[in-house]
């Protein structure tokens, strides 16, 4: 692999100052008022602020409205198949740890068809930043209940209201061994959304960010109770987590001191039903990353391959008599 | 030897005072098929593998096949529980497992019964049977043993009762460990193989353990040899010509894994499934030494998606599976086709559909390999026909995948996976390796899918390449990789992806004909049936029949020249191991008969009235069976 040395990289980066437009590509085709627009804005800002090199950045997604995300980033993108964004992203990261990899996935994509991959991705804990665009509905396929739809949600497949209690992506994620970063954001508080996206990006390991995302097209009012009453949003602040501006704190008075290293508290907070906790629920920078555990320190060169292959072949070789003596 | 002498020699053998039968001169044989079978865990597999390796060292041609019970721990002494190895040893080069067995070493009468019922033994097969059961404390076991013994003797098999347990106990406390080496000693005597080579095998297997284990095994080996020499009244030799070139003896799955090693691929993503897993086991053992890694994913979909992600961002990646896993991968394979991501998918076929027969051989997935995944998803399909080809096909598959940005499916099967056949030791070449990942800047204006009008080929952009940013998508897309629902673009891109197959086809050579290029009958096969078909053809040609065969390594695209080859024959038929309706069935006729897979392909492509014969017994088709089928076909012509 032609990888640049660290110094070369640094030098080059100092020369480049990226603008927002450097990350924009195409005009988003989401509905007006769709929460995905806010997520896109936050992520583009992150890329600019962090000076991420567009060619070294990959956005991987599945299928859904939200999975259109990579098309609107002027980086590398992989818009794959429904539910499989995580394993694709894991393959990218395993092969190329030098790339910065983001994942955009919907609540159907991640919590339904891709649920097995979701659980295992948490366990692998690869250095990926995962955004769960949770609009609590299947957007692209036109309004079917999703696993995160609140019970009673009227949809095209549940015209009399959905039957089951919603799955809680936060408690599920926090229940998986090796979980290393869990946060929740809401699309309507861009300042906090950005802070969370940024913290997620800086965490080494799999950062899982559930974003409550509005879908004005199919569930226009579903998040209103939380949007209209700032007290129903609980900001999680801590010196080791996020700290909020005075302006913001004026509006969002309901704040909770929460140390993100406290798993028991994180699980408790994640379980709350009437309040929407916003902030970092859990962070543990010490969980090993799968790519570090598995990445070989050996380069796959022809010399190494030749030596390795021959050593293996030796085990199974039947030598002709005269050569046998030589080999021995 | 008549029944009487057998009985007496048995009595002598069973008694304590050994009466040497006197060393008879070895009878020269052209070839023999030997089986060693036991309950699983008694080491018959190891014994068989060692026998094969020793014979190969002697310069004999060999083909060994594992006998695997369907369950992990079948009950002891059960008919379905036979575990062991089958070794065909010959003077010349051996290309397949051959017909029925000539000599069996059985550790109990039940596993023997299983083989008798499966009709795997020649009518006059020699049976060396552990005799401990005759004097067992459980009267039921004694009764079962005597009943079976009497039955196989009455059926005309030559049965020798051998007090293996008794003899081994004089050396080791637990004869369950070590009886296999005792048996190996006997077999070395029977086939006049150098005992020293067997000692080498023990050193190879137990060298790392403590010396007492090695010593005990060598003692058992020598005891078996001595006993056979003193008590058996027959002895064979299968003349061998020592090869002047080094040969490797591995099974098909190990050969595949070695191919992965040699190909320069860096990642293998898999999910465990019989009979493919052993390839990944072996690879897990050795891959990291050369800078590779095996990822065991949470399921086959994830394994395929992981491989695709890795391929997309780096070098071509491989995923290894078998039937059910291959079905699960289909949607992701379609994505790789659509995105034009190089990918090698190995399907070690087993019996299907559904869970089917996990440990058994079948060639039932050809159509899925070619037509699998929804929509038009052109991909390359190759099938190695020998163990050696298992190795090289992976190297070729990698190269094709990366040159054409295509999915290459490699079809092997449970037969090849578990069979061993020596082949010339590969000499590593740099050209087998994938080139380094291109990280050079993309020239301004270049497009991520700049399809060539003639070949459909486009250079792929790899993350990290400055200026190459685009979003790969499984949706229909244009040259910029922008989602496109335009009717024209959709058709054009289908055309480009299809053209790549034609471009590859132009580079392929016509298959060679085994036998004359003209004659009465041409048999076409693919995959693991190669050796058996060619052996049958050879036998019949020696009898003056005008028959030939042709073996297809590429199933998609089919290489050029096939039609011309077929024109040289009065009749063409296919032989393979997947279902075809039996013409003799009451309601089957030409309007509804389902042909076997490769026959369908060839009939539709060449508009030639190709007949087919197939067998789906879960085991390799025997050369004798193929000969019979070809004879029948020749008769039909008259
Ligand atoms: C295998 C498969 N099944 C079903 C679909 C159809 N499908 C596309 S997107 C989607 C659900 C999208 O919902 P979500 O993941 O929540 O994303 P959103 O559109 O809400 O952002 C479904 C069912 C598909 N593309 N592939
Ligand atoms: S349907 Fe909903 S999720 Fe999809 S783009 Fe419109 S608002 Fe957004
Ligand atoms: Mg959704």
mmCIF file of C-alpha atoms in Angstrom, chain A:
data_model
loop_
_atom_site.group_PDB
_atom_site.id
_atom_site.type_symbol
_atom_site.label_atom_id
_atom_site.label_comp_id
_atom_site.label_asym_id
_atom_site.label_seq_id
_atom_site.Cartn_x
_atom_site.Cartn_y
_atom_site.Cartn_z
ATOM 1 C CA UNK A 1 0.000 0.000 0.000
ATOM 2 C CA UNK A 2 1.368 3.437 -0.881
ATOM 3 C CA UNK A 3 0.801 5.071 2.405
ATOM 4 C CA UNK A 4 2.245 8.488 3.105
ATOM 5 C CA UNK A 5 4.430 8.885 6.110
ATOM 6 C CA UNK A 6 2.916 10.695 9.079
ATOM 7 C CA UNK A 7 5.059 13.783 8.523
ATOM 8 C CA UNK A 8 4.187 13.960 4.871
ATOM 9 C CA UNK A 9 0.555 13.784 5.833
ATOM 10 C CA UNK A 10 0.872 16.504 8.385
ATOM 11 C CA UNK A 11 2.706 18.815 6.042
ATOM 12 C CA UNK A 12 0.120 18.338 3.394
ATOM 13 C CA UNK A 13 -2.713 18.910 5.808
ATOM 14 C CA UNK A 14 -1.288 22.182 7.048
ATOM 15 C CA UNK A 15 -1.401 23.471 3.531
ATOM 16 C CA UNK A 16 -4.988 22.582 3.024
ATOM 17 C CA UNK A 17 -7.820 24.489 4.565
ATOM 18 C CA UNK A 18 -11.057 22.930 3.625
ATOM 19 C CA UNK A 19 -14.242 24.868 3.177
ATOM 20 C CA UNK A 20 -17.748 23.559 3.687
ATOM 21 C CA UNK A 21 -18.244 23.330 -0.062
ATOM 22 C CA UNK A 22 -15.369 20.874 -0.218
ATOM 23 C CA UNK A 23 -17.633 18.336 1.466
ATOM 24 C CA UNK A 24 -20.865 19.170 -0.301
ATOM 25 C CA UNK A 25 -21.965 17.133 -3.238
ATOM 26 C CA UNK A 26 -25.278 17.297 -4.983
ATOM 27 C CA UNK A 27 -28.470 18.775 -3.662
ATOM 28 C CA UNK A 28 -30.077 16.701 -0.931
ATOM 29 C CA UNK A 29 -33.356 15.193 -2.049
ATOM 30 C CA UNK A 30 -34.819 14.931 1.417
ATOM 31 C CA UNK A 31 -38.204 16.493 2.156
ATOM 32 C CA UNK A 32 -38.259 20.011 3.511
ATOM 33 C CA UNK A 33 -37.938 19.891 7.256
ATOM 34 C CA UNK A 34 -36.462 16.410 7.201
ATOM 35 C CA UNK A 35 -34.120 15.962 10.148
ATOM 36 C CA UNK A 36 -31.501 14.390 7.887
ATOM 37 C CA UNK A 37 -30.656 17.886 6.633
ATOM 38 C CA UNK A 38 -29.597 18.922 10.121
ATOM 39 C CA UNK A 39 -27.428 15.844 10.495
ATOM 40 C CA UNK A 40 -25.786 16.542 7.154
ATOM 41 C CA UNK A 41 -25.025 20.115 8.189
ATOM 42 C CA UNK A 42 -23.458 18.989 11.460
ATOM 43 C CA UNK A 43 -21.325 16.355 9.768
ATOM 44 C CA UNK A 44 -20.143 18.651 6.994
ATOM 45 C CA UNK A 45 -19.137 21.170 9.630
ATOM 46 C CA UNK A 46 -17.261 18.464 11.511
ATOM 47 C CA UNK A 47 -15.321 17.498 8.393
ATOM 48 C CA UNK A 48 -14.384 21.089 7.757
ATOM 49 C CA UNK A 49 -13.440 21.855 11.347
ATOM 50 C CA UNK A 50 -11.385 18.722 11.644
ATOM 51 C CA UNK A 51 -9.851 19.189 8.232
ATOM 52 C CA UNK A 52 -10.683 15.653 7.200
ATOM 53 C CA UNK A 53 -9.148 14.861 3.869
ATOM 54 C CA UNK A 54 -12.024 14.069 1.505
ATOM 55 C CA UNK A 55 -10.147 11.221 -0.183
ATOM 56 C CA UNK A 56 -9.320 9.635 3.160
ATOM 57 C CA UNK A 57 -12.890 9.737 4.408
ATOM 58 C CA UNK A 58 -15.591 7.205 3.638
ATOM 59 C CA UNK A 59 -19.293 7.339 4.442
ATOM 60 C CA UNK A 60 -20.945 3.941 4.349
ATOM 61 C CA UNK A 61 -24.701 3.503 4.422
ATOM 62 C CA UNK A 62 -27.437 0.963 3.828
ATOM 63 C CA UNK A 63 -30.760 1.712 2.177
ATOM 64 C CA UNK A 64 -33.378 4.219 3.265
ATOM 65 C CA UNK A 65 -33.894 7.969 3.069
ATOM 66 C CA UNK A 66 -31.084 8.453 5.557
ATOM 67 C CA UNK A 67 -28.776 6.140 3.650
ATOM 68 C CA UNK A 68 -28.714 8.644 0.817
ATOM 69 C CA UNK A 69 -26.376 10.595 3.051
ATOM 70 C CA UNK A 70 -23.034 9.640 1.375
ATOM 71 C CA UNK A 71 -24.251 11.032 -1.945
ATOM 72 C CA UNK A 72 -24.291 14.483 -0.396
ATOM 73 C CA UNK A 73 -20.754 14.294 0.898
ATOM 74 C CA UNK A 74 -17.861 15.052 -1.392
ATOM 75 C CA UNK A 75 -15.835 12.248 0.121
ATOM 76 C CA UNK A 76 -15.728 8.577 -0.799
ATOM 77 C CA UNK A 77 -19.060 6.938 -0.169
ATOM 78 C CA UNK A 78 -20.579 3.491 -0.210
ATOM 79 C CA UNK A 79 -24.337 3.287 -0.545
ATOM 80 C CA UNK A 80 -24.827 -0.443 -0.243
ATOM 81 C CA UNK A 81 -27.733 -2.715 0.543
ATOM 82 C CA UNK A 82 -30.423 -2.602 3.175
ATOM 83 C CA UNK A 83 -29.156 -3.467 6.626
ATOM 84 C CA UNK A 84 -25.540 -4.210 5.740
ATOM 85 C CA UNK A 85 -23.841 -0.867 6.191
ATOM 86 C CA UNK A 86 -22.025 -1.996 9.318
ATOM 87 C CA UNK A 87 -20.305 -5.112 7.940
ATOM 88 C CA UNK A 88 -19.319 -3.204 4.795
ATOM 89 C CA UNK A 89 -17.826 -0.443 6.947
ATOM 90 C CA UNK A 90 -16.019 -3.037 9.067
ATOM 91 C CA UNK A 91 -14.439 -4.502 5.934
ATOM 92 C CA UNK A 92 -13.339 -1.045 4.806
ATOM 93 C CA UNK A 93 -11.819 -0.292 8.194
ATOM 94 C CA UNK A 94 -10.123 -3.663 8.510
ATOM 95 C CA UNK A 95 -8.492 -3.334 5.115
ATOM 96 C CA UNK A 96 -7.728 0.363 5.502
ATOM 97 C CA UNK A 97 -7.281 1.548 9.071
ATOM 98 C CA UNK A 98 -5.842 4.755 7.630
ATOM 99 C CA UNK A 99 -9.281 5.816 6.402
ATOM 100 C CA UNK A 100 -11.826 7.672 8.535
ATOM 101 C CA UNK A 101 -15.057 5.740 8.287
ATOM 102 C CA UNK A 102 -18.569 6.952 9.123
ATOM 103 C CA UNK A 103 -21.777 4.959 8.963
ATOM 104 C CA UNK A 104 -25.257 6.320 8.291
ATOM 105 C CA UNK A 105 -28.079 3.941 9.006
ATOM 106 C CA UNK A 106 -31.824 4.199 9.556
ATOM 107 C CA UNK A 107 -33.901 2.646 12.320
ATOM 108 C CA UNK A 108 -35.129 -0.042 9.920
ATOM 109 C CA UNK A 109 -31.673 -0.489 8.464
ATOM 110 C CA UNK A 110 -29.915 -0.837 11.809
ATOM 111 C CA UNK A 111 -32.492 -2.070 14.293
ATOM 112 C CA UNK A 112 -34.513 -4.403 12.080
ATOM 113 C CA UNK A 113 -32.917 -5.990 9.011
ATOM 114 C CA UNK A 114 -29.395 -5.252 10.210
ATOM 115 C CA UNK A 115 -29.961 -5.940 13.894
ATOM 116 C CA UNK A 116 -27.537 -8.848 14.052
ATOM 117 C CA UNK A 117 -24.784 -6.713 12.527
ATOM 118 C CA UNK A 118 -25.561 -3.893 14.935
ATOM 119 C CA UNK A 119 -24.997 -6.077 17.993
ATOM 120 C CA UNK A 120 -21.817 -7.535 16.577
ATOM 121 C CA UNK A 121 -20.498 -4.200 15.425
ATOM 122 C CA UNK A 122 -20.714 -3.005 19.022
ATOM 123 C CA UNK A 123 -18.791 -6.089 20.053
ATOM 124 C CA UNK A 124 -16.081 -5.659 17.408
ATOM 125 C CA UNK A 125 -15.698 -2.049 18.532
ATOM 126 C CA UNK A 126 -13.958 -0.945 15.348
ATOM 127 C CA UNK A 127 -13.031 2.695 15.084
ATOM 128 C CA UNK A 128 -16.194 3.797 13.272
ATOM 129 C CA UNK A 129 -18.568 6.669 13.880
ATOM 130 C CA UNK A 130 -22.119 5.408 13.502
ATOM 131 C CA UNK A 131 -25.130 7.670 13.140
ATOM 132 C CA UNK A 132 -28.490 6.054 13.686
ATOM 133 C CA UNK A 133 -30.960 8.318 11.907
ATOM 134 C CA UNK A 134 -33.951 7.322 14.013
ATOM 135 C CA UNK A 135 -37.136 8.760 12.574
ATOM 136 C CA UNK A 136 -39.119 5.927 14.130
ATOM 137 C CA UNK A 137 -40.564 4.962 10.764
ATOM 138 C CA UNK A 138 -39.622 3.475 7.433
ATOM 139 C CA UNK A 139 -39.300 6.629 5.377
ATOM 140 C CA UNK A 140 -38.200 5.486 1.959
ATOM 141 C CA UNK A 141 -40.741 2.717 1.626
ATOM 142 C CA UNK A 142 -43.528 5.086 2.609
ATOM 143 C CA UNK A 143 -44.539 4.724 6.186
ATOM 144 C CA UNK A 144 -44.366 1.322 7.712
ATOM 145 C CA UNK A 145 -43.847 0.817 11.432
ATOM 146 C CA UNK A 146 -40.240 0.331 12.442
ATOM 147 C CA UNK A 147 -38.902 -1.363 15.567
ATOM 148 C CA UNK A 148 -38.489 2.059 17.169
ATOM 149 C CA UNK A 149 -42.006 3.306 16.342
ATOM 150 C CA UNK A 150 -43.788 4.131 19.592
ATOM 151 C CA UNK A 151 -46.595 1.687 20.392
ATOM 152 C CA UNK A 152 -49.789 2.787 18.705
ATOM 153 C CA UNK A 153 -48.036 4.382 15.706
ATOM 154 C CA UNK A 154 -50.439 4.385 12.779
ATOM 155 C CA UNK A 155 -48.680 3.327 9.620
ATOM 156 C CA UNK A 156 -49.495 1.587 6.387
ATOM 157 C CA UNK A 157 -48.825 -1.809 7.907
ATOM 158 C CA UNK A 158 -50.339 -0.898 11.275
ATOM 159 C CA UNK A 159 -53.388 1.156 10.291
ATOM 160 C CA UNK A 160 -54.920 0.566 13.715
ATOM 161 C CA UNK A 161 -51.728 1.465 15.522
ATOM 162 C CA UNK A 162 -48.536 -0.537 16.034
ATOM 163 C CA UNK A 163 -48.822 -3.385 18.494
ATOM 164 C CA UNK A 164 -45.505 -3.595 20.247
ATOM 165 C CA UNK A 165 -43.565 -1.423 22.612
ATOM 166 C CA UNK A 166 -40.756 0.359 20.797
ATOM 167 C CA UNK A 167 -37.285 -1.072 20.904
ATOM 168 C CA UNK A 168 -34.881 1.246 22.726
ATOM 169 C CA UNK A 169 -31.649 1.461 20.746
ATOM 170 C CA UNK A 170 -29.793 3.013 23.669
ATOM 171 C CA UNK A 171 -30.492 0.261 26.180
ATOM 172 C CA UNK A 172 -29.843 -2.402 23.572
ATOM 173 C CA UNK A 173 -26.485 -0.908 22.680
ATOM 174 C CA UNK A 174 -25.539 -0.405 26.310
ATOM 175 C CA UNK A 175 -26.303 -4.059 26.921
ATOM 176 C CA UNK A 176 -23.716 -5.354 24.499
ATOM 177 C CA UNK A 177 -20.300 -6.400 25.726
ATOM 178 C CA UNK A 178 -17.494 -4.104 24.525
ATOM 179 C CA UNK A 179 -19.730 -1.077 24.049
ATOM 180 C CA UNK A 180 -17.454 1.946 24.179
ATOM 181 C CA UNK A 181 -19.439 5.043 23.191
ATOM 182 C CA UNK A 182 -23.158 5.748 23.248
ATOM 183 C CA UNK A 183 -24.741 9.152 22.791
ATOM 184 C CA UNK A 184 -28.118 10.573 21.926
ATOM 185 C CA UNK A 185 -28.814 13.714 19.944
ATOM 186 C CA UNK A 186 -31.899 15.393 18.512
ATOM 187 C CA UNK A 187 -31.914 17.042 15.123
ATOM 188 C CA UNK A 188 -33.599 20.209 16.409
ATOM 189 C CA UNK A 189 -30.769 21.349 18.688
ATOM 190 C CA UNK A 190 -27.991 21.778 16.093
ATOM 191 C CA UNK A 191 -25.449 23.085 18.553
ATOM 192 C CA UNK A 192 -25.621 19.983 20.723
ATOM 193 C CA UNK A 193 -25.926 17.728 17.706
ATOM 194 C CA UNK A 194 -22.639 19.108 16.482
ATOM 195 C CA UNK A 195 -20.947 18.701 19.872
ATOM 196 C CA UNK A 196 -22.058 15.091 20.018
ATOM 197 C CA UNK A 197 -20.996 14.351 16.447
ATOM 198 C CA UNK A 198 -17.643 15.823 17.268
ATOM 199 C CA UNK A 199 -17.205 13.842 20.475
ATOM 200 C CA UNK A 200 -18.218 10.699 18.618
ATOM 201 C CA UNK A 201 -15.657 11.372 15.918
ATOM 202 C CA UNK A 202 -12.911 11.851 18.501
ATOM 203 C CA UNK A 203 -13.676 8.640 20.327
ATOM 204 C CA UNK A 204 -11.461 5.744 19.318
ATOM 205 C CA UNK A 205 -13.708 2.753 18.996
ATOM 206 C CA UNK A 206 -17.241 2.390 17.712
ATOM 207 C CA UNK A 207 -19.195 5.493 18.597
ATOM 208 C CA UNK A 208 -22.897 4.926 18.399
ATOM 209 C CA UNK A 209 -24.987 8.059 18.096
ATOM 210 C CA UNK A 210 -28.729 7.752 18.057
ATOM 211 C CA UNK A 211 -30.221 10.849 16.552
ATOM 212 C CA UNK A 212 -33.925 11.475 16.947
ATOM 213 C CA UNK A 213 -34.729 12.639 13.483
ATOM 214 C CA UNK A 214 -37.912 14.277 12.351
ATOM 215 C CA UNK A 215 -39.834 12.869 9.415
ATOM 216 C CA UNK A 216 -42.370 15.542 8.588
ATOM 217 C CA UNK A 217 -43.562 13.494 5.657
ATOM 218 C CA UNK A 218 -44.841 10.450 7.555
ATOM 219 C CA UNK A 219 -44.825 11.335 11.250
ATOM 220 C CA UNK A 220 -45.175 15.118 11.288
ATOM 221 C CA UNK A 221 -46.095 15.475 14.932
ATOM 222 C CA UNK A 222 -44.478 12.568 16.611
ATOM 223 C CA UNK A 223 -41.593 14.467 18.188
ATOM 224 C CA UNK A 224 -43.582 17.606 18.969
ATOM 225 C CA UNK A 225 -44.002 16.902 22.684
ATOM 226 C CA UNK A 226 -40.221 17.030 23.085
ATOM 227 C CA UNK A 227 -39.641 19.853 20.648
ATOM 228 C CA UNK A 228 -42.268 22.056 22.195
ATOM 229 C CA UNK A 229 -41.343 21.488 25.786
ATOM 230 C CA UNK A 230 -37.621 22.022 26.402
ATOM 231 C CA UNK A 231 -38.044 20.591 29.866
ATOM 232 C CA UNK A 232 -38.729 17.205 28.389
ATOM 233 C CA UNK A 233 -35.231 17.215 26.950
ATOM 234 C CA UNK A 234 -32.618 16.420 29.528
ATOM 235 C CA UNK A 235 -29.113 17.552 28.676
ATOM 236 C CA UNK A 236 -26.357 15.425 30.127
ATOM 237 C CA UNK A 237 -23.438 17.527 31.210
ATOM 238 C CA UNK A 238 -20.191 16.610 32.846
ATOM 239 C CA UNK A 239 -16.608 17.747 32.874
ATOM 240 C CA UNK A 240 -15.768 14.479 31.136
ATOM 241 C CA UNK A 241 -18.700 14.778 28.806
ATOM 242 C CA UNK A 242 -20.325 17.805 27.224
ATOM 243 C CA UNK A 243 -20.637 21.280 28.622
ATOM 244 C CA UNK A 244 -23.282 23.593 27.344
ATOM 245 C CA UNK A 245 -23.257 27.287 26.597
ATOM 246 C CA UNK A 246 -25.051 29.739 28.800
ATOM 247 C CA UNK A 247 -27.437 30.592 26.001
ATOM 248 C CA UNK A 248 -28.419 27.000 25.518
ATOM 249 C CA UNK A 249 -28.725 26.397 29.229
ATOM 250 C CA UNK A 250 -31.205 29.232 29.427
ATOM 251 C CA UNK A 251 -33.559 27.320 27.169
ATOM 252 C CA UNK A 252 -32.700 23.831 28.290
ATOM 253 C CA UNK A 253 -32.804 24.069 32.010
ATOM 254 C CA UNK A 254 -33.347 20.410 32.603
ATOM 255 C CA UNK A 255 -29.774 19.243 32.890
ATOM 256 C CA UNK A 256 -28.249 16.297 34.603
ATOM 257 C CA UNK A 257 -24.715 15.816 35.762
ATOM 258 C CA UNK A 258 -23.715 12.473 34.337
ATOM 259 C CA UNK A 259 -20.264 10.968 34.270
ATOM 260 C CA UNK A 260 -20.071 9.022 31.004
ATOM 261 C CA UNK A 261 -17.840 6.401 32.589
ATOM 262 C CA UNK A 262 -20.713 5.303 34.826
ATOM 263 C CA UNK A 263 -22.376 2.408 33.034
ATOM 264 C CA UNK A 264 -25.066 1.785 35.654
ATOM 265 C CA UNK A 265 -26.244 5.367 35.491
ATOM 266 C CA UNK A 266 -26.004 5.332 31.719
ATOM 267 C CA UNK A 267 -28.360 2.384 31.567
ATOM 268 C CA UNK A 268 -30.754 4.057 33.948
ATOM 269 C CA UNK A 269 -30.785 7.276 31.962
ATOM 270 C CA UNK A 270 -31.187 5.369 28.709
ATOM 271 C CA UNK A 271 -34.293 3.672 30.073
ATOM 272 C CA UNK A 272 -36.229 6.868 30.762
ATOM 273 C CA UNK A 273 -39.352 7.051 28.638
ATOM 274 C CA UNK A 274 -40.903 10.480 29.052
ATOM 275 C CA UNK A 275 -37.665 12.474 29.074
ATOM 276 C CA UNK A 276 -35.295 12.482 26.127
ATOM 277 C CA UNK A 277 -31.743 12.433 27.429
ATOM 278 C CA UNK A 278 -29.338 14.255 25.134
ATOM 279 C CA UNK A 279 -25.595 13.975 25.463
ATOM 280 C CA UNK A 280 -22.996 11.305 26.036
ATOM 281 C CA UNK A 281 -24.414 8.416 27.983
ATOM 282 C CA UNK A 282 -21.370 6.227 28.025
ATOM 283 C CA UNK A 283 -17.765 6.402 27.016
ATOM 284 C CA UNK A 284 -14.922 4.010 27.690
ATOM 285 C CA UNK A 285 -11.768 4.773 25.717
ATOM 286 C CA UNK A 286 -10.054 1.582 26.874
ATOM 287 C CA UNK A 287 -12.016 -1.031 24.990
ATOM 288 C CA UNK A 288 -9.717 -2.574 22.373
ATOM 289 C CA UNK A 289 -10.568 -2.125 18.707
ATOM 290 C CA UNK A 290 -10.969 -5.246 16.587
ATOM 291 C CA UNK A 291 -8.819 -3.861 13.795
ATOM 292 C CA UNK A 292 -5.982 -3.321 16.264
ATOM 293 C CA UNK A 293 -6.376 -6.810 17.672
ATOM 294 C CA UNK A 294 -6.459 -8.362 14.252
ATOM 295 C CA UNK A 295 -4.254 -6.209 12.135
ATOM 296 C CA UNK A 296 -1.065 -7.919 11.193
ATOM 297 C CA UNK A 297 2.158 -6.071 11.781
ATOM 298 C CA UNK A 298 3.508 -7.924 8.770
ATOM 299 C CA UNK A 299 3.263 -6.464 5.300
ATOM 300 C CA UNK A 300 1.942 -8.839 2.678
ATOM 301 C CA UNK A 301 5.017 -8.669 0.490
ATOM 302 C CA UNK A 302 6.052 -11.165 -2.166
ATOM 303 C CA UNK A 303 9.089 -12.151 -0.100
ATOM 304 C CA UNK A 304 7.029 -12.885 2.988
ATOM 305 C CA UNK A 305 4.427 -14.708 0.935
ATOM 306 C CA UNK A 306 7.016 -16.804 -0.811
ATOM 307 C CA UNK A 307 8.674 -17.726 2.476
ATOM 308 C CA UNK A 308 5.338 -18.428 4.178
ATOM 309 C CA UNK A 309 4.028 -20.497 1.301
ATOM 310 C CA UNK A 310 7.179 -22.551 1.052
ATOM 311 C CA UNK A 311 7.234 -23.169 4.779
ATOM 312 C CA UNK A 312 3.692 -24.521 4.510
ATOM 313 C CA UNK A 313 4.420 -26.564 1.406
ATOM 314 C CA UNK A 314 7.389 -28.122 3.194
ATOM 315 C CA UNK A 315 4.959 -29.727 5.626
ATOM 316 C CA UNK A 316 3.196 -31.550 2.832
ATOM 317 C CA UNK A 317 5.982 -32.229 0.391
ATOM 318 C CA UNK A 318 7.048 -35.650 -0.697
ATOM 319 C CA UNK A 319 10.634 -35.200 -1.785
ATOM 320 C CA UNK A 320 12.285 -37.413 -4.364
ATOM 321 C CA UNK A 321 14.940 -39.546 -2.688
ATOM 322 C CA UNK A 322 17.930 -37.570 -3.900
ATOM 323 C CA UNK A 323 16.396 -34.202 -3.031
ATOM 324 C CA UNK A 324 15.286 -35.510 0.331
ATOM 325 C CA UNK A 325 18.850 -35.989 1.389
ATOM 326 C CA UNK A 326 19.689 -32.489 0.263
ATOM 327 C CA UNK A 327 16.740 -31.001 2.115
ATOM 328 C CA UNK A 328 17.595 -32.927 5.265
#
